Amino acid sequence: MSVFEENANLRDHHRRLLAAKYELRRNLYKALYKDPSLPSDLREENRFKLSKMPRNSSFTRVRNRCIFSGRARAVYETFHMSRIVFRTLASKGMLNGIKKASW
């Protein structure tokens, strides 16, 4: 794994921690500013508070990455690895219960 891929995995891990930390507060501000029964100044205040939160505390910025290569695309969620790494490990027989299909 190169330095960039390792940094990308660290960055993604940091985003996951921030998202978990601010999840409750973010959902509260979001619910308060979307509630039409509240006064507009209170809704605007909660929208402002939401905008001042760290950007990386949003779950939309979290990306599933391969734990071996750091690849962000074509990652199997159950295995946490990319399709390329999965195929090489499966063909070597290093994944328990996985075998090549033949019919």
Phi, psi and omega in degrees: 000132181282172181296321180297315180295321178295318177296323179295320177294320178294318179297318179293322178296319178297319178296321179297319179295315179296319181295321179291324182292317186262005187301311183295315180296318180298316180294325178295310179299320181295317180293322181289323182279344177268352182282113183286345182280346179276156176295152186294328180291324177291321177295319179294323178297318179290327175295321178295317178298321178295322181288338180272356177287157179299139181296324182286001179272004178267140181290343178289341179271355178280136183233134175286127181234154177289133182283344179266313186252343182082005181294139184262341183255152179055052179255126176282124184295320184292329182258345183057040177217155182285166182296329182290312178295320179301316182294318180293318179292322180292322180289334176277351180079025183268356177253120181292135177081001180250126174219159183290137181285138173214135181214000000 
